Amino acid sequence: MQGTTAQFGSMVFSDSVMQERLPSAVYTALKNTMSRGERLEAGIADTVADVMKDWAIENGATHYTHWFQPMTGTTAEKHDSFLYVQNDGNVIMKFSGKALVQGESDASSFPSGGIRATFEARGYTIWDTTSFAFIKDGSLCIPTAFCAYTGESLDMKTPLLRSMEAVNLQALRILRLFGSEVNRVVTQVGAEQEYFLIDAEMFKRRPDLVYSGRTLFGAPPPKGQELDDHYFGSIKPRVSAFMKELDGELWKLGIYAHTKHNEVAPAQHELAPIYTTTNIATDQNQLTMEMMKIVARRHGLVCLLHEKPFAGINGSGKHNNWSISADNGVNLLKPGKTPHENAQFLLFLVAVIKAVDDYQDLLRVSAASAGNDHRLGGSEAPPAVVSVFLGDELTEILDAIEAGANYKGKKPINMEIGVTALPHFPKDTTDRNRTSPFAFTGNKFEFRMVGASFSISGANLVINMIVAESLRQFADELERASDFKGALAELIKKTYTQHKRIVFNGDNYSAEWVEEARSRGLSNLTTTIHALSKLLSDKKNVEVYERHKVLTRSEVESRYEIRMEGYAKTIHIEALTMLEIARGGILPSCVDYQNDLAKLLQRKQTLGRFDTSAEETLLRRIARLCGALVAKIDALEAALVNADALKHDVRGSALFYRDTVFAVMSELRGIADELETLTARKYWQLPSYGDLLYSVV
């Protein structure tokens, strides 16, 4: 254990490292920049860079890179050596403050949604002082924002930082009305990461997994997750070895990897960290996904982060646990022992309820992708309807406030299990709801719609921003009030009454809830195209981004373009992959099997003494399906030709891929999956679902 604690954060230029190595005046100046946004002088930057370089070299680094998060959802890096050639030809190790603070990258080769043309290449990376530098694979990685030459954001980090400023500004207004003298409010996140592990050799034999991250073909295995025996089951040795090494790598990077276990589906697992400041949590989740893939390869495994790599079993999400705290350590979403008497908590609670109700569509947009469309509403995933789970106690408190009735509170009840040898403990005042997309879980909200492959920046900048908007409206009203306590009580009551339609404590998976949600007037944006269309069509959505300076109109429009185009391109790649597999693998395999069946049938018929009904029936079925397969291959090729004609119409193209191309893909898959069940294993080239899900022992 001592080795683990000494190892933790060893590859991070952390606060303790800075405090130890930097001159006190430089450390203080840097901390003021980090916490208060004060300007960092060039001389301070030079000193920090020099100390950072020495520390990095001591820990094996030879290069540095500005590590940023373009709108691909992944990270990007360009590595430069510390080597500096002097006039006499000798080299020294050098790193300047300018190189630390600012870098330059080609801004035209990343998604920009029209902000940058191909010939307009200049973009800048700018040091994010609020997130710690770290060493990865021999390079000092400096977390940075990324913007165009015009100053517009081209990344996921910049709007997240802006949203954190927005929620800080509005929350401070509220807290000052309560007499609090805190200086800063921050949001905090812990992102539970679900993933699949499969054998690397099996992976190589599945072009669909290689190109698209999900299986485009595959008949169900005899056993799926019906027995519920994988969830929290004992971890297989090979997977356990992977998890142990992953923990070690993450701990070196200062990532609070805390919980690991088997998930519900076979070959599915989960890692959960302790939550931290949203900006740092976002960086750490990107690193976690990267390290999962790297470490898996060392163990002959492949980590799949797609939202639905296998049809018919659970997909993978990223449960985004969001909370908000003041710099005095007070969690503003902690109810306390008497939540009905905690007016500050209740105000922040109804602020979140109002935010989710007012901006259901933006939350749905934040979880929208072609991959997540397969998952939402499926096994162990919330539906596309956004709702809030509060639990019995908080709902009863708010119902009492609405009715003007007294709430007496709940007395602690000891858990009775019926075994005297087991220790007694107090029962929680409410159950948990694993079906809710936005559930209160004690002192935080868990947003369960986010896809496993997503950057959590998108979801959290929306949550921060829409809560900031609720708090802004509350502050405007309360600051004008002559009777603060009376106005506060009325505001809590009024807000809950107006927005309680979004609160639902029941089974979100049920068909009845979908109907009830419709009657409540809640949106049900079932696909990415439905969701993204709301981004620009609803005036209030662009306005809230602009009001809180999270995104400008042109930045919102660019993200709409990028997301729509990304949706179409994803399905385009999947369609081309299906054609390659169907034409080059499935069809030849089935033809070969038919040929051998026909030869056997002919030999038996020549002998004239054997029953040939089995061969005849099987041959007819396979021949019929092969004919249907060829027809669907041709139909898919034609659909892609028609889709290409729409490539300059971003919405029209996305709609065509959703309504036409994807429909043909589904029909093609249905035929191929039936053929898999009829074709002898030695002819079928693709590893089966059983091979993929049960090969890791």
XYZ file of C-alpha atoms in Angstrom:
697
model
C 0.000 0.000 0.000
C 2.862 2.379 0.724
C 4.113 1.832 -2.827
C 0.671 2.715 -4.196
C 0.394 5.956 -2.253
C 3.915 6.973 -3.269
C 3.102 6.143 -6.890
C -0.152 8.090 -6.971
C 0.222 11.247 -9.074
C 3.914 10.563 -9.685
C 3.480 11.532 -13.353
C 1.544 14.746 -12.607
C 2.939 18.256 -12.194
C 0.525 18.628 -9.308
C -0.099 21.349 -6.784
C 2.215 19.686 -4.277
C 5.002 19.417 -6.893
C 4.541 23.074 -7.844
C 4.565 24.184 -4.230
C 7.740 22.211 -3.586
C 9.669 23.288 -6.704
C 8.480 26.771 -7.636
C 9.700 29.937 -5.880
C 6.980 31.018 -3.460
C 6.159 34.214 -5.365
C 5.858 32.298 -8.633
C 3.706 29.631 -7.001
C 1.382 32.291 -5.543
C 1.079 34.061 -8.892
C 0.278 30.812 -10.677
C -2.320 29.859 -8.065
C -3.973 33.255 -8.495
C -4.142 32.615 -12.227
C -5.639 29.184 -11.648
C -8.237 30.186 -9.062
C -9.013 33.829 -9.887
C -8.161 34.113 -13.556
C -5.457 36.749 -12.970
C -3.131 37.432 -15.884
C 0.073 35.360 -15.942
C 3.142 37.501 -16.578
C 5.725 36.327 -19.122
C 8.489 36.086 -16.515
C 6.322 33.867 -14.318
C 5.544 31.627 -17.290
C 9.266 31.291 -18.082
C 10.045 30.187 -14.537
C 7.167 27.698 -14.467
C 8.221 26.284 -17.850
C 11.828 25.810 -16.765
C 10.873 24.053 -13.537
C 8.266 21.958 -15.347
C 10.892 20.893 -17.909
C 13.389 19.832 -15.236
C 10.720 17.826 -13.429
C 9.604 16.172 -16.682
C 13.154 15.212 -17.701
C 13.780 13.729 -14.255
C 10.753 11.533 -14.883
C 11.924 10.316 -18.282
C 10.340 12.847 -20.643
C 12.187 13.988 -23.758
C 9.361 15.858 -25.507
C 6.444 18.123 -24.727
C 3.047 18.465 -26.367
C 0.016 20.676 -26.119
C -2.697 18.116 -25.339
C -6.082 19.327 -26.551
C -9.587 18.076 -27.252
C -10.862 18.925 -30.746
C -14.473 18.313 -31.698
C -13.722 14.737 -32.701
C -14.527 13.655 -29.138
C -10.973 12.364 -28.711
C -7.673 14.087 -27.898
C -4.906 15.451 -30.112
C -1.186 16.052 -29.596
C 1.884 17.191 -31.543
C 5.224 16.386 -29.881
C 8.309 18.640 -29.846
C 11.644 17.793 -28.278
C 13.172 19.746 -25.421
C 16.409 19.695 -27.451
C 17.584 23.172 -28.488
C 20.516 23.684 -30.860
C 22.883 26.502 -29.876
C 24.969 28.607 -32.262
C 28.057 26.475 -31.614
C 26.184 23.337 -32.652
C 25.857 21.968 -29.140
C 22.442 21.104 -27.770
C 20.774 21.920 -24.485
C 17.374 21.052 -23.027
C 15.155 24.117 -23.157
C 11.492 24.965 -22.664
C 10.272 28.569 -22.703
C 7.268 30.241 -21.148
C 5.995 31.088 -24.627
C 6.103 27.416 -25.644
C 4.236 26.528 -22.452
C 1.528 29.154 -22.816
C 0.835 29.031 -26.554
C 1.198 26.608 -29.427
C 0.091 26.583 -33.021
C -1.808 23.850 -34.818
C -3.430 23.392 -38.197
C -7.020 24.430 -37.576
C -8.348 23.357 -40.973
C -7.734 19.636 -40.516
C -10.054 19.296 -37.519
C -13.866 19.514 -37.582
C -14.892 23.175 -37.593
C -18.414 23.208 -38.994
C -17.535 25.923 -41.476
C -15.652 28.185 -39.054
C -12.404 27.396 -40.874
C -11.941 26.872 -44.605
C -9.239 24.512 -45.857
C -6.950 27.386 -46.809
C -7.431 29.077 -43.403
C -5.091 26.899 -41.427
C -3.910 28.812 -38.385
C -5.160 27.774 -34.980
C -3.852 28.202 -31.439
C -3.523 25.980 -28.395
C -3.551 27.874 -25.075
C -2.389 26.460 -21.747
C -5.254 25.600 -19.405
C -3.747 26.511 -16.056
C -6.677 24.949 -14.189
C -5.702 21.413 -15.245
C -2.379 19.872 -14.259
C 0.306 18.885 -16.775
C 1.304 15.224 -16.806
C 3.764 12.808 -18.416
C 2.569 10.158 -20.828
C 4.731 7.925 -23.001
C 7.859 10.065 -22.558
C 6.183 13.400 -23.286
C 5.161 16.251 -21.018
C 1.466 16.777 -21.832
C 0.148 20.289 -21.262
C -3.672 20.487 -21.220
C -4.757 23.279 -23.536
C -7.739 24.981 -25.117
C -7.889 25.110 -28.918
C -9.223 28.015 -30.947
C -9.208 29.353 -34.492
C -7.169 32.348 -35.659
C -10.429 34.314 -35.294
C -10.691 33.334 -31.612
C -13.656 30.987 -32.024
C -13.600 27.741 -30.086
C -12.668 24.605 -32.021
C -12.592 22.280 -29.033
C -14.553 20.659 -26.228
C -12.611 22.283 -23.391
C -13.145 26.001 -24.019
C -16.958 25.979 -23.746
C -16.708 23.744 -20.672
C -14.460 26.289 -18.956
C -16.865 29.051 -19.962
C -19.805 27.103 -18.494
C -17.925 26.657 -15.226
C -17.455 30.417 -15.056
C -21.165 30.919 -15.757
C -22.345 28.630 -12.955
C -19.792 30.161 -10.568
C -21.040 33.688 -11.311
C -24.719 32.903 -10.818
C -24.268 30.592 -7.813
C -22.272 33.273 -5.985
C -25.167 35.698 -6.474
C -27.481 33.215 -4.759
C -25.099 32.390 -1.905
C -24.519 36.047 -1.088
C -28.264 36.425 -0.591
C -27.963 33.712 2.069
C -25.128 35.668 3.724
C -22.357 33.349 2.585
C -18.940 34.865 1.888
C -17.507 32.105 -0.303
C -15.262 33.187 -3.175
C -15.860 30.478 -5.730
C -18.329 27.767 -6.652
C -17.229 24.783 -8.745
C -19.025 21.840 -10.268
C -17.634 18.372 -9.725
C -18.007 15.178 -11.709
C -17.298 11.480 -11.437
C -17.764 9.580 -14.693
C -18.434 5.841 -14.340
C -17.011 4.212 -17.469
C -18.508 1.043 -18.964
C -16.582 -0.988 -21.526
C -16.209 -4.412 -23.143
C -13.063 -6.546 -23.318
C -12.640 -9.104 -26.094
C -9.745 -11.205 -27.335
C -7.441 -9.280 -29.704
C -7.171 -12.141 -32.198
C -10.951 -12.388 -32.429
C -11.120 -8.619 -32.907
C -8.749 -8.732 -35.884
C -11.078 -11.167 -37.641
C -14.050 -8.818 -37.341
C -13.714 -5.936 -39.877
C -16.898 -4.385 -38.487
C -15.316 -4.005 -35.041
C -12.072 -2.736 -36.557
C -13.722 -0.047 -38.696
C -16.833 0.904 -36.746
C -16.405 -0.327 -33.170
C -19.598 -2.390 -33.286
C -20.682 -5.694 -34.782
C -22.716 -5.052 -37.932
C -23.546 -8.753 -38.232
C -24.009 -11.467 -35.639
C -26.669 -13.965 -34.636
C -27.499 -14.113 -30.916
C -25.472 -16.660 -28.904
C -27.229 -19.485 -27.027
C -26.509 -17.617 -23.791
C -26.599 -13.868 -23.350
C -27.229 -12.125 -20.030
C -30.415 -13.995 -19.144
C -29.025 -15.592 -15.983
C -27.632 -12.327 -14.558
C -24.538 -14.283 -13.525
C -21.921 -11.909 -14.897
C -22.959 -8.787 -12.967
C -20.620 -8.307 -9.984
C -19.371 -11.857 -10.559
C -15.842 -12.972 -9.810
C -13.433 -11.337 -12.229
C -11.645 -13.657 -14.650
C -7.857 -13.865 -14.182
C -6.994 -12.293 -17.524
C -9.413 -9.419 -16.951
C -8.219 -9.018 -13.372
C -4.623 -8.676 -14.561
C -5.735 -5.985 -17.002
C -7.641 -4.124 -14.275
C -4.709 -4.210 -11.875
C -2.317 -2.766 -14.441
C -4.897 -0.181 -15.512
C -5.331 0.978 -11.911
C -1.579 1.427 -11.593
C -1.303 3.447 -14.804
C -4.237 5.656 -13.856
C -2.953 6.223 -10.327
C 0.379 7.431 -11.723
C -1.615 10.042 -13.665
C -3.426 11.144 -10.521
C -6.726 9.632 -11.641
C -8.872 8.499 -8.726
C -9.767 5.058 -10.113
C -11.754 3.599 -7.237
C -14.274 0.886 -8.189
C -14.038 -1.961 -10.707
C -16.469 -4.785 -11.396
C -18.168 -6.941 -14.002
C -21.187 -5.317 -15.623
C -24.423 -7.021 -16.668
C -23.528 -8.183 -20.178
C -20.952 -10.932 -20.759
C -17.480 -9.412 -21.377
C -18.699 -6.041 -20.047
C -17.036 -4.221 -17.150
C -17.028 -0.869 -15.370
C -14.530 1.507 -13.757
C -15.685 4.295 -11.465
C -13.503 7.157 -10.164
C -13.933 9.427 -7.178
C -15.356 12.658 -8.481
C -13.311 15.840 -8.841
C -13.526 19.298 -10.430
C -15.379 19.063 -13.742
C -12.541 20.308 -15.938
C -10.028 17.899 -14.411
C -12.570 15.060 -14.422
C -13.081 15.605 -18.149
C -9.347 15.440 -18.852
C -9.026 12.372 -16.663
C -11.870 10.547 -18.380
C -10.221 11.119 -21.765
C -7.015 9.679 -20.335
C -8.901 6.770 -18.797
C -10.363 5.762 -22.157
C -6.946 6.034 -23.799
C -5.211 3.994 -21.103
C -7.918 1.326 -21.240
C -7.108 0.721 -24.898
C -3.338 0.774 -24.375
C -3.325 -1.563 -21.365
C -5.809 -3.948 -22.987
C -3.439 -4.475 -25.918
C -0.654 -5.469 -23.520
C -2.871 -8.304 -22.309
C -3.894 -9.519 -25.758
C -7.265 -7.836 -25.379
C -9.174 -5.042 -27.101
C -11.242 -2.524 -25.167
C -14.505 -1.615 -26.926
C -16.003 1.746 -25.966
C -18.825 1.812 -28.519
C -22.274 2.375 -27.043
C -23.679 -0.847 -28.550
C -20.959 -3.207 -29.775
C -23.295 -6.217 -29.583
C -26.985 -6.348 -30.463
C -29.365 -7.925 -27.986
C -27.382 -7.289 -24.799
C -26.588 -4.249 -22.700
C -24.823 -1.328 -24.298
C -22.225 0.806 -22.566
C -22.830 4.213 -21.056
C -20.973 6.709 -18.985
C -22.876 7.604 -15.817
C -22.061 11.254 -15.243
C -22.305 12.100 -11.527
C -22.616 15.891 -11.248
C -22.561 18.064 -8.143
C -21.877 21.661 -7.161
C -19.801 22.893 -4.201
C -18.524 26.106 -2.680
C -14.856 26.671 -1.889
C -15.636 26.353 1.831
C -16.249 22.646 1.242
C -20.051 22.785 1.345
C -21.803 20.570 -1.190
C -24.767 22.668 -2.300
C -26.751 19.538 -3.203
C -26.323 17.854 0.175
C -29.735 17.746 1.884
C -28.473 17.380 5.445
C -30.389 15.534 8.153
C -33.429 17.806 7.794
C -33.709 18.663 4.106
C -37.194 20.160 4.571
C -35.600 22.876 6.739
C -32.635 23.473 4.417
C -33.889 26.304 2.210
C -30.554 26.795 0.446
C -30.476 23.141 -0.570
C -34.106 23.236 -1.721
C -33.441 26.304 -3.863
C -30.510 24.659 -5.632
C -32.555 21.465 -5.979
C -35.459 23.183 -7.733
C -32.946 25.108 -9.844
C -31.759 21.780 -11.259
C -35.337 20.528 -11.719
C -36.247 23.711 -13.593
C -33.083 23.525 -15.711
C -33.778 19.941 -16.790
C -37.402 20.726 -17.612
C -36.646 23.931 -19.532
C -33.807 22.366 -21.518
C -34.729 18.696 -21.944
C -33.748 18.959 -25.582
C -30.235 20.275 -24.882
C -29.571 17.433 -22.447
C -30.752 14.973 -25.081
C -28.511 16.673 -27.666
C -25.537 16.258 -25.331
C -26.071 12.475 -25.412
C -26.868 12.190 -29.115
C -24.825 10.124 -31.577
C -25.336 7.362 -34.101
C -23.826 4.916 -31.610
C -25.973 6.016 -28.679
C -29.148 5.740 -30.771
C -28.659 1.956 -30.592
C -28.375 2.070 -26.803
C -30.956 4.554 -25.493
C -34.198 2.791 -24.709
C -32.522 -0.613 -24.927
C -31.290 -3.010 -22.290
C -30.211 -1.252 -19.076
C -30.249 2.235 -20.640
C -32.629 5.143 -20.064
C -35.109 6.034 -22.807
C -34.857 9.135 -24.965
C -37.389 10.819 -22.655
C -35.578 13.036 -20.144
C -36.925 13.005 -16.583
C -35.695 13.565 -13.017
C -35.774 11.029 -10.182
C -35.871 12.561 -6.688
C -36.893 9.653 -4.488
C -39.781 9.446 -2.056
C -38.521 11.744 0.693
C -37.579 14.745 -1.459
C -40.731 14.375 -3.545
C -42.850 14.298 -0.392
C -41.072 17.418 0.916
C -41.670 19.346 -2.304
C -45.271 18.108 -2.520
C -45.837 19.369 1.021
C -44.303 22.748 0.150
C -46.555 22.985 -2.898
C -49.624 22.130 -0.822
C -48.641 24.480 1.998
C -48.606 21.568 4.436
C -46.159 20.757 7.210
C -43.664 18.011 6.580
C -42.879 16.076 9.731
C -39.817 14.282 8.439
C -39.013 10.609 8.421
C -37.657 8.807 11.428
C -34.636 6.550 10.855
C -35.650 2.924 10.419
C -33.265 0.076 11.099
C -32.910 -2.501 8.353
C -34.465 -5.795 9.427
C -33.075 -8.810 7.575
C -34.160 -11.529 9.999
C -30.695 -12.764 10.936
C -29.666 -11.753 14.447
C -25.958 -12.268 13.791
C -25.955 -9.560 11.095
C -25.297 -5.996 12.267
C -28.167 -3.504 12.276
C -27.933 -0.332 10.211
C -30.297 2.540 9.361
C -32.290 2.151 6.178
C -32.017 4.901 3.562
C -35.043 7.173 3.296
C -35.522 6.360 -0.382
C -34.701 3.638 -2.890
C -32.452 4.092 -5.941
C -33.763 4.233 -9.495
C -31.466 2.716 -12.117
C -33.839 3.482 -14.982
C -33.910 7.259 -14.615
C -31.819 9.355 -17.022
C -31.266 12.101 -14.413
C -31.404 10.731 -10.879
C -30.670 12.374 -7.521
C -28.370 10.036 -5.609
C -27.870 11.636 -2.207
C -25.677 14.682 -2.866
C -25.392 14.714 -6.649
C -27.296 14.009 -9.845
C -26.429 11.050 -12.052
C -26.952 11.729 -15.772
C -27.098 8.239 -17.270
C -27.707 9.033 -20.951
C -24.096 9.844 -21.886
C -22.538 7.322 -24.265
C -19.458 5.294 -23.322
C -17.287 6.771 -26.075
C -18.276 10.397 -25.398
C -16.210 13.202 -24.009
C -18.096 14.186 -20.865
C -17.402 17.827 -21.707
C -20.536 18.042 -23.869
C -22.922 16.864 -21.154
C -21.348 18.877 -18.364
C -21.148 22.177 -20.187
C -24.898 21.832 -20.832
C -25.688 20.940 -17.204
C -23.515 23.790 -15.925
C -25.054 26.273 -18.335
C -28.719 25.424 -17.834
C -28.342 25.364 -14.030
C -26.586 28.742 -14.295
C -29.612 29.997 -16.232
C -32.025 28.841 -13.490
C -29.845 30.470 -10.838
C -29.661 33.689 -12.879
C -33.444 33.912 -12.993
C -33.678 33.117 -9.280
C -31.070 35.751 -8.385
C -32.813 38.404 -10.492
C -36.060 37.748 -8.642
C -34.652 37.429 -5.130
C -32.371 40.467 -5.393
C -35.442 42.616 -6.081
C -37.430 41.204 -3.170
C -38.046 43.324 -0.067
C -38.827 40.203 2.004
C -36.112 37.668 1.149
C -37.464 34.790 3.245
C -40.998 35.187 1.971
C -39.856 35.529 -1.629
C -37.568 32.510 -1.228
C -40.369 30.282 0.074
C -42.685 31.402 -2.704
C -40.000 30.882 -5.355
C -39.306 27.305 -4.258
C -43.031 26.521 -4.250
C -43.725 28.206 -7.581
C -40.759 26.590 -9.331
C -41.696 23.091 -8.222
C -45.316 23.577 -9.232
C -44.327 24.792 -12.691
C -41.753 22.071 -13.345
C -42.818 18.988 -11.382
C -43.961 17.350 -14.640
C -40.286 16.430 -15.209
C -40.150 14.474 -11.910
C -40.807 10.753 -12.282
C -39.864 8.141 -9.686
C -41.182 5.081 -11.510
C -39.957 2.653 -14.173
C -38.534 4.642 -17.072
C -38.228 1.457 -19.148
C -41.984 0.870 -19.279
C -44.132 1.611 -22.325
C -46.637 3.212 -19.952
C -44.101 5.876 -18.997
C -43.558 6.855 -22.621
C -47.294 7.434 -22.958
C -47.482 9.298 -19.654
C -44.501 11.460 -20.622
C -46.314 12.423 -23.801
C -49.380 13.435 -21.801
C -47.154 15.550 -19.541
C -45.795 17.367 -22.586
C -42.264 15.980 -22.276
C -40.193 15.526 -25.400
C -39.214 12.136 -26.792
C -36.393 12.762 -29.255
C -35.816 9.184 -30.299
C -32.891 9.687 -32.687
C -29.874 11.945 -33.004
C -31.462 13.780 -35.944
C -34.598 14.536 -33.904
C -32.420 15.876 -31.089
C -29.945 17.916 -33.140
C -32.781 19.587 -35.042
C -33.817 21.240 -31.758
C -30.405 22.846 -31.317
C -31.113 25.610 -33.820
C -34.861 25.425 -34.343
C -35.718 26.417 -30.763
C -34.754 30.061 -30.222
C -34.169 29.655 -26.486
C -31.361 27.155 -27.040
C -29.059 29.484 -28.937
C -29.996 32.328 -26.592
C -28.902 30.464 -23.452
C -25.505 29.665 -24.990
C -25.035 33.312 -25.927
C -26.371 34.758 -22.660
C -23.829 32.852 -20.582
C -21.054 33.280 -23.159
C -20.565 29.533 -23.442
C -20.858 29.518 -27.240
C -21.546 32.206 -29.814
C -24.233 31.669 -32.437
C -21.609 30.776 -35.039
C -20.034 28.276 -32.606
C -23.445 26.675 -31.962
C -24.097 26.481 -35.695
C -20.678 24.930 -36.280
C -21.378 22.221 -33.724
C -24.704 21.479 -35.366
C -22.912 21.029 -38.690
C -20.201 18.838 -37.149
C -22.647 16.598 -35.308
C -24.954 16.156 -38.324
C -22.020 15.441 -40.613
C -20.515 13.049 -38.075
C -23.797 11.136 -37.876
C -23.929 10.703 -41.656
C -20.267 9.744 -41.912
C -20.616 7.147 -39.162
C -23.429 5.350 -40.976
C -21.592 5.738 -44.296
C -18.526 3.943 -42.880
C -20.739 1.225 -41.399
C -22.542 0.737 -44.723
C -19.283 0.408 -46.663
C -18.025 -2.063 -44.061
C -21.204 -4.127 -44.372
C -20.774 -4.262 -48.141
C -17.168 -5.403 -47.804
C -18.035 -8.151 -45.329
C -21.167 -9.291 -47.149
C -19.583 -9.391 -50.613
C -16.116 -10.599 -49.639
C -16.913 -12.889 -46.732
C -20.504 -13.907 -46.077
C -21.659 -14.488 -49.659
C -18.587 -16.559 -50.728
C -18.850 -18.622 -47.532
C -22.494 -19.415 -48.204
C -21.810 -20.213 -51.859
C -19.065 -22.633 -50.832
C -21.417 -24.320 -48.375
C -24.155 -24.547 -51.014
C -21.685 -26.075 -53.435
C -20.687 -28.793 -50.980
C -24.320 -29.419 -50.047
C -25.239 -29.739 -53.701
C -22.425 -32.237 -54.296
C -23.530 -34.306 -51.291
C -27.125 -34.190 -52.472
C -26.102 -35.270 -55.967
C -24.071 -38.230 -54.611
C -26.931 -39.407 -52.411
C -29.413 -39.078 -55.249
C -27.086 -41.072 -57.541
C -26.968 -43.881 -55.020
C -30.744 -43.662 -54.750
C -30.948 -45.303 -51.351
C -30.827 -42.306 -48.965
C -33.290 -39.732 -47.643
C -32.249 -36.360 -49.151
C -34.992 -34.186 -47.656
C -32.682 -32.514 -45.108
C -30.134 -31.487 -47.732
C -32.827 -30.336 -50.138
C -34.614 -28.225 -47.509
C -31.383 -26.665 -46.237
C -30.096 -25.984 -49.748
C -33.340 -24.302 -50.758
C -33.343 -22.097 -47.648
C -29.743 -21.013 -48.075
C -30.166 -20.425 -51.820
C -33.250 -18.277 -51.164
C -31.457 -16.255 -48.491
C -28.373 -15.816 -50.677
C -30.568 -14.406 -53.404
C -32.116 -11.995 -50.898
C -28.630 -11.114 -49.631
C -27.444 -10.172 -53.132
C -30.569 -8.059 -53.645
C -29.919 -6.147 -50.396
C -26.249 -5.669 -51.262
C -27.349 -4.087 -54.528
C -29.952 -1.973 -52.692
C -27.378 -0.730 -50.205
C -24.951 0.192 -52.977
C -27.717 2.148 -54.728
C -28.665 3.898 -51.483
C -25.063 5.029 -50.977
C -24.967 6.449 -54.503
C -28.115 8.463 -53.745
C -26.675 9.556 -50.397
C -23.564 10.892 -52.107
C -25.738 13.263 -54.132
C -26.845 14.889 -50.855
C -23.388 15.347 -49.328
C -23.564 19.169 -49.529
C -26.899 19.231 -47.667
C -25.868 18.350 -44.127
C -29.382 17.849 -42.735
C -30.747 16.193 -45.862
C -27.783 13.829 -45.950
C -28.175 12.857 -42.290
C -31.913 12.252 -42.747
C -31.296 10.065 -45.791
C -28.727 7.979 -43.938
C -31.124 7.543 -41.014
C -34.311 6.799 -42.958
C -32.995 5.013 -46.051
C -29.433 3.765 -45.746
C -29.786 2.498 -42.192
C -33.080 0.786 -43.034
C -31.421 -1.212 -45.845
C -28.491 -2.020 -43.534
C -30.911 -3.479 -40.980
C -32.575 -5.636 -43.642
C -29.200 -6.834 -44.901
C -28.138 -7.745 -41.396
C -31.320 -9.710 -40.755
C -30.692 -11.895 -43.800
C -27.005 -12.412 -42.978
C -27.724 -13.302 -39.349
C -30.208 -15.949 -40.447
C -27.608 -17.341 -42.853
C -25.141 -17.586 -39.960
C -27.525 -19.904 -38.107
C -27.771 -22.195 -41.151
C -24.180 -22.269 -42.376
C -21.709 -24.817 -40.979
C -19.161 -23.198 -38.681
C -16.152 -24.217 -40.778
C -17.452 -22.105 -43.677
C -18.403 -18.975 -41.665
C -15.397 -16.651 -41.579
C -16.525 -14.263 -38.834
C -16.074 -15.160 -35.155
C -19.534 -15.603 -33.669
C -21.065 -13.653 -30.798
C -20.276 -16.627 -28.577
C -16.620 -16.513 -29.657
C -16.373 -12.788 -28.982
C -18.222 -12.667 -25.672
C -16.864 -15.807 -24.031
C -13.296 -16.117 -25.345
C -11.623 -14.241 -22.476
C -10.990 -16.637 -19.603
